[in-house]
CSV table of C-alpha atoms in Angstrom, one decimal:
chain,number,residue,atom,x,y,z
A,1,GLY,CA,0.3,0.0,0.1
A,2,ALA,CA,1.1,3.7,-0.4
A,3,GLY,CA,1.5,4.1,3.7
A,4,VAL,CA,1.6,2.3,6.7
A,5,SER,CA,-2.1,0.5,7.3
A,6,GLN,CA,-2.9,-0.6,10.8
A,7,SER,CA,-6.2,-2.1,11.9
A,8,PRO,CA,-8.5,-1.4,13.5
A,9,SER,CA,-8.7,2.1,14.3
A,10,ASN,CA,-10.5,2.0,17.6
A,11,LYS,CA,-10.7,-1.0,19.6
A,12,VAL,CA,-13.4,-1.3,22.8
A,13,THR,CA,-12.4,-4.5,24.5
A,14,GLU,CA,-13.2,-5.3,28.0
A,15,LYS,CA,-10.6,-6.0,30.5
A,16,GLY,CA,-9.6,-9.0,30.3
A,17,LYS,CA,-10.2,-9.7,26.9
A,18,ASP,CA,-6.9,-10.3,25.1
A,19,VAL,CA,-6.8,-8.0,21.6
A,20,GLU,CA,-4.7,-8.2,18.1
A,21,LEU,CA,-3.7,-5.1,17.0
A,22,ARG,CA,-2.4,-5.2,13.1
A,23,CYS,CA,-0.1,-3.0,11.1
A,24,ASP,CA,1.4,-3.4,7.9
A,25,PRO,CA,4.0,-1.1,6.7
A,26,ILE,CA,5.0,0.2,3.4
A,27,SER,CA,6.3,-2.6,1.2
A,28,GLY,CA,9.9,-3.6,1.7
A,29,HIS,CA,10.6,-1.7,4.7
A,30,THR,CA,12.4,-4.2,6.6
A,31,ALA,CA,12.0,-1.4,9.8
A,32,LEU,CA,8.8,-2.0,11.9
A,33,TYR,CA,8.3,-0.6,14.9
A,34,TRP,CA,5.3,0.0,17.4
A,35,TYR,CA,4.6,2.5,20.1
A,36,ARG,CA,2.1,3.7,23.0
A,37,GLN,CA,0.8,6.8,23.2
A,38,SER,CA,-1.4,7.3,26.2
A,39,LEU,CA,-3.4,10.5,26.7
A,40,GLY,CA,-0.9,13.5,27.4
A,41,GLN,CA,2.1,11.7,27.2
A,42,GLY,CA,4.7,11.2,24.4
A,43,LEU,CA,5.4,7.7,22.5
A,44,GLU,CA,6.6,4.6,24.6
A,45,PHE,CA,8.9,2.2,22.8
A,46,LEU,CA,7.4,-0.6,22.9
A,47,ILE,CA,8.8,-3.6,20.3
A,48,TYR,CA,11.1,-3.1,17.1
A,49,PHE,CA,11.7,-5.0,14.5
A,50,GLN,CA,14.7,-5.5,11.9
A,51,GLY,CA,15.1,-8.1,9.2
A,52,ASN,CA,15.6,-11.1,9.9
A,53,SER,CA,17.5,-10.1,13.5
A,54,ALA,CA,16.2,-10.8,16.5
A,55,PRO,CA,13.3,-8.3,17.6
A,56,ASP,CA,14.1,-4.8,20.5
A,57,LYS,CA,11.3,-6.2,22.5
A,58,SER,CA,12.9,-3.7,26.0
A,59,GLY,CA,10.2,-1.7,25.7
A,60,LEU,CA,7.4,-4.4,26.2
A,61,PRO,CA,6.0,-2.7,29.9
A,62,SER,CA,4.8,-6.8,31.1
A,63,ASP,CA,4.6,-10.2,29.4
A,64,ARG,CA,1.0,-9.4,28.8
A,65,PHE,CA,2.2,-7.6,25.6
A,66,SER,CA,3.5,-9.7,22.6
A,67,ALA,CA,3.7,-9.0,19.4
A,68,GLU,CA,5.3,-11.0,16.0
A,69,ARG,CA,6.5,-10.7,12.7
A,70,THR,CA,5.4,-12.4,10.3
A,71,GLY,CA,7.9,-12.8,6.5
A,72,GLY,CA,9.3,-9.5,7.5
A,73,SER,CA,5.6,-8.1,6.5
A,74,VAL,CA,2.7,-7.7,9.1
A,75,SER,CA,3.0,-7.6,12.3
A,76,THR,CA,0.4,-8.1,15.1
A,77,LEU,CA,0.9,-6.5,18.8
A,78,THR,CA,-1.3,-8.6,21.4
A,79,ILE,CA,-2.1,-8.0,24.9
A,80,GLN,CA,-3.7,-10.7,26.8
A,81,ARG,CA,-5.7,-9.8,29.6
A,82,THR,CA,-6.0,-6.2,29.0
A,83,GLN,CA,-6.0,-3.7,32.4
A,84,GLN,CA,-8.0,-0.1,31.8
A,85,GLU,CA,-4.3,1.1,32.4
A,86,ASP,CA,-3.4,-0.4,28.8
A,87,SER,CA,-6.0,2.2,27.1
A,88,ALA,CA,-3.9,3.9,24.8
A,89,VAL,CA,-3.6,4.9,21.1
A,90,TYR,CA,-0.5,2.1,19.8
A,91,LEU,CA,1.3,3.1,16.9
A,92,CYS,CA,2.7,1.8,14.7
A,93,ALA,CA,5.5,2.5,11.8
A,94,SER,CA,8.1,1.5,9.2
A,95,SER,CA,11.2,2.2,7.3
A,96,PRO,CA,13.5,1.2,4.9
A,97,GLY,CA,16.6,0.0,7.0
A,98,SER,CA,18.8,0.1,10.0
A,99,LEU,CA,20.7,3.0,8.1
A,100,SER,CA,18.0,4.9,6.0
A,101,THR,CA,16.0,5.3,9.5
A,102,GLU,CA,12.9,8.3,8.4
A,103,ALA,CA,9.9,6.2,9.8
A,104,PHE,CA,6.9,6.8,8.4
A,105,PHE,CA,3.5,6.4,10.7
A,106,GLY,CA,0.3,4.7,10.4
A,107,GLN,CA,-2.6,6.4,11.7
A,108,GLY,CA,-2.9,4.4,14.5
A,109,THR,CA,-4.9,2.3,16.9
A,110,ARG,CA,-6.8,3.5,19.9
A,111,LEU,CA,-7.6,1.2,22.4
A,112,THR,CA,-10.1,1.7,25.3
A,113,VAL,CA,-10.2,-0.9,27.8
A,114,VAL,CA,-13.2,-0.9,30.0
B,1,ALA,CA,21.2,6.8,30.6
B,2,GLN,CA,21.0,7.2,27.1
B,3,SER,CA,17.8,9.7,26.6
B,4,VAL,CA,16.5,12.5,24.6
B,5,THR,CA,14.6,15.6,26.1
B,6,GLN,CA,12.0,18.1,25.7
B,7,PRO,CA,11.8,20.6,28.6
B,8,ASP,CA,9.0,22.4,27.4
B,9,ILE,CA,5.6,20.3,27.6
B,10,HIS,CA,3.1,23.2,26.6
B,11,ILE,CA,4.7,26.4,24.5
B,12,THR,CA,1.8,29.4,23.6
B,13,VAL,CA,2.8,31.8,20.5
B,14,SER,CA,0.8,34.7,19.3
B,15,GLU,CA,0.3,34.1,15.8
B,16,GLY,CA,3.0,35.2,13.1
B,17,ALA,CA,5.6,35.2,16.4
B,18,SER,CA,8.4,33.7,16.2
B,19,LEU,CA,9.5,29.9,17.6
B,20,GLU,CA,11.7,27.6,19.2
B,21,LEU,CA,11.0,24.0,20.2
B,22,ARG,CA,14.1,22.6,22.6
B,23,CYS,CA,15.8,19.1,22.0
B,24,ASN,CA,18.2,17.9,24.5
B,25,TYR,CA,20.1,14.6,24.2
B,26,SER,CA,22.5,12.5,26.2
B,27,TYR,CA,24.3,9.9,24.2
B,28,GLY,CA,28.2,9.2,23.7
B,29,ALA,CA,28.3,9.7,20.1
B,30,THR,CA,26.2,11.9,17.3
B,31,PRO,CA,22.6,10.5,16.8
B,32,TYR,CA,20.4,11.1,14.0
B,33,LEU,CA,18.0,13.5,15.0
B,34,PHE,CA,14.6,13.9,14.1
B,35,TRP,CA,11.4,16.9,14.5
B,36,TYR,CA,8.1,15.6,14.0
B,37,VAL,CA,4.7,16.7,14.0
B,38,GLN,CA,1.7,15.4,15.1
B,39,SER,CA,-1.9,17.1,14.1
B,40,PRO,CA,-5.2,17.2,15.9
B,41,GLY,CA,-6.4,13.5,14.2
B,42,GLN,CA,-3.3,13.2,12.2
B,43,GLY,CA,-0.8,11.0,12.1
B,44,LEU,CA,3.0,11.9,12.5
B,45,GLN,CA,4.6,13.7,10.2
B,46,LEU,CA,9.0,14.4,9.1
B,47,LEU,CA,9.4,17.4,9.4
B,48,LEU,CA,13.1,17.3,9.0
B,49,LYS,CA,16.5,15.0,10.4
B,50,TYR,CA,20.1,15.6,10.3
B,51,PHE,CA,22.4,12.9,10.1
B,52,SER,CA,25.8,15.0,9.2
B,53,GLY,CA,27.1,17.9,7.8
B,54,ASP,CA,25.7,20.7,7.6
B,55,THR,CA,24.3,21.8,11.3
B,56,LEU,CA,21.4,24.0,10.3
B,57,VAL,CA,18.5,22.0,8.5
B,58,GLN,CA,15.3,22.9,6.3
B,59,GLY,CA,12.4,21.0,6.5
B,60,ILE,CA,9.1,21.1,5.6
B,61,LYS,CA,6.2,24.0,6.2
B,62,GLY,CA,9.0,26.9,7.2
B,63,PHE,CA,11.1,24.8,9.9
B,64,GLU,CA,14.3,24.4,10.6
B,65,ALA,CA,16.9,23.1,13.4
B,66,GLU,CA,20.2,23.2,14.5
B,67,PHE,CA,22.6,20.9,16.1
B,68,LYS,CA,24.9,22.1,18.2
B,69,ARG,CA,27.5,19.2,19.0
B,70,SER,CA,28.3,21.2,22.4
B,71,GLN,CA,24.7,21.4,23.6
B,72,SER,CA,24.1,18.3,22.4
B,73,SER,CA,21.4,19.7,21.0
B,74,PHE,CA,18.9,19.6,18.2
B,75,ASN,CA,16.6,22.8,18.5
B,76,LEU,CA,13.6,23.5,15.9
B,77,ARG,CA,13.0,27.0,15.1
B,78,LYS,CA,10.4,28.7,12.8
B,79,PRO,CA,10.7,32.4,12.1
B,80,SER,CA,6.8,33.2,12.0
B,81,VAL,CA,4.3,30.6,13.1
B,82,HIS,CA,1.0,30.5,11.5
B,83,TRP,CA,-1.8,29.1,13.5
B,84,SER,CA,-2.2,26.3,11.0
B,85,ASP,CA,1.6,24.7,13.3
B,86,ALA,CA,-0.5,24.2,17.0
B,87,ALA,CA,0.4,20.2,17.1
B,88,GLU,CA,2.6,18.1,19.3
B,89,TYR,CA,5.8,18.2,18.2
B,90,PHE,CA,9.0,15.2,18.9
B,91,CYS,CA,12.0,15.6,18.5
B,92,ALA,CA,13.4,11.8,18.1
B,93,VAL,CA,17.0,10.5,17.6
B,94,VAL,CA,18.4,7.1,16.6
B,95,LEU,CA,20.7,6.0,19.5
B,96,THR,CA,23.1,3.9,16.5
B,97,GLY,CA,24.8,1.8,18.9
B,98,GLY,CA,21.2,1.1,20.4
B,99,GLY,CA,20.4,-1.2,17.6
B,100,ASN,CA,19.1,1.6,15.7
B,101,LYS,CA,16.1,1.5,17.6
B,102,LEU,CA,14.0,5.2,17.6
B,103,THR,CA,13.8,7.3,20.9
B,104,PHE,CA,11.6,10.2,20.9
B,105,GLY,CA,10.8,12.8,24.0
B,106,THR,CA,7.7,13.3,25.8
B,107,GLY,CA,6.8,16.0,23.1
B,108,THR,CA,5.6,20.0,23.2
B,109,GLN,CA,2.4,20.8,22.1
B,110,LEU,CA,1.9,24.4,20.8
B,111,LYS,CA,-0.6,26.1,21.0
B,112,VAL,CA,-0.7,29.3,18.8
B,113,GLU,CA,-3.0,32.7,20.2
B,114,LEU,CA,-4.3,34.4,17.2
């Protein structure tokens, strides 16, 4: 596609349920990031995929959070047993490679845990 | 710890006035530096970037930024602000010794008074 696509754009879920957020990066981009943006907060780094390297998971806030990237393209961020504090906008970004580091962002998924 | 700091959480300027948004980084080597803008309801858009060379870089929408190695700063400037510049601005760095992870500051919310 022309840009980074995220789905769904909005998700309301009940506390304790699992959710999956999807990111379709720009075709050919080898780097993919997930960030979380809470109300009035900056962008909190979650996880970074670069090619076939092991992902940098250092930003995942707990073991309820996981992400995978299949075939070096689509990525899914999974939050298990959601909590109210997980409510935020989850942003995905991709970039062409490790040295060309301009990142292109999707519109985000707004997650609300009720 | 390696970090990027935006000391001003909120800034208000009058339309037509000049603007400077501060960004400082804490890192042993020169990182790659970026400024992104997030307008209400919009995704993040790259304003400008610095990799090497001329320390004054020009970006879109009339913005510029100057890299000052001695001050570990990369401040964003605009000579005359327009009402449409009201948005949140994020400074970001790629820490090349940290697996090329893109790290964001906490952002500065710009309000423009007419």
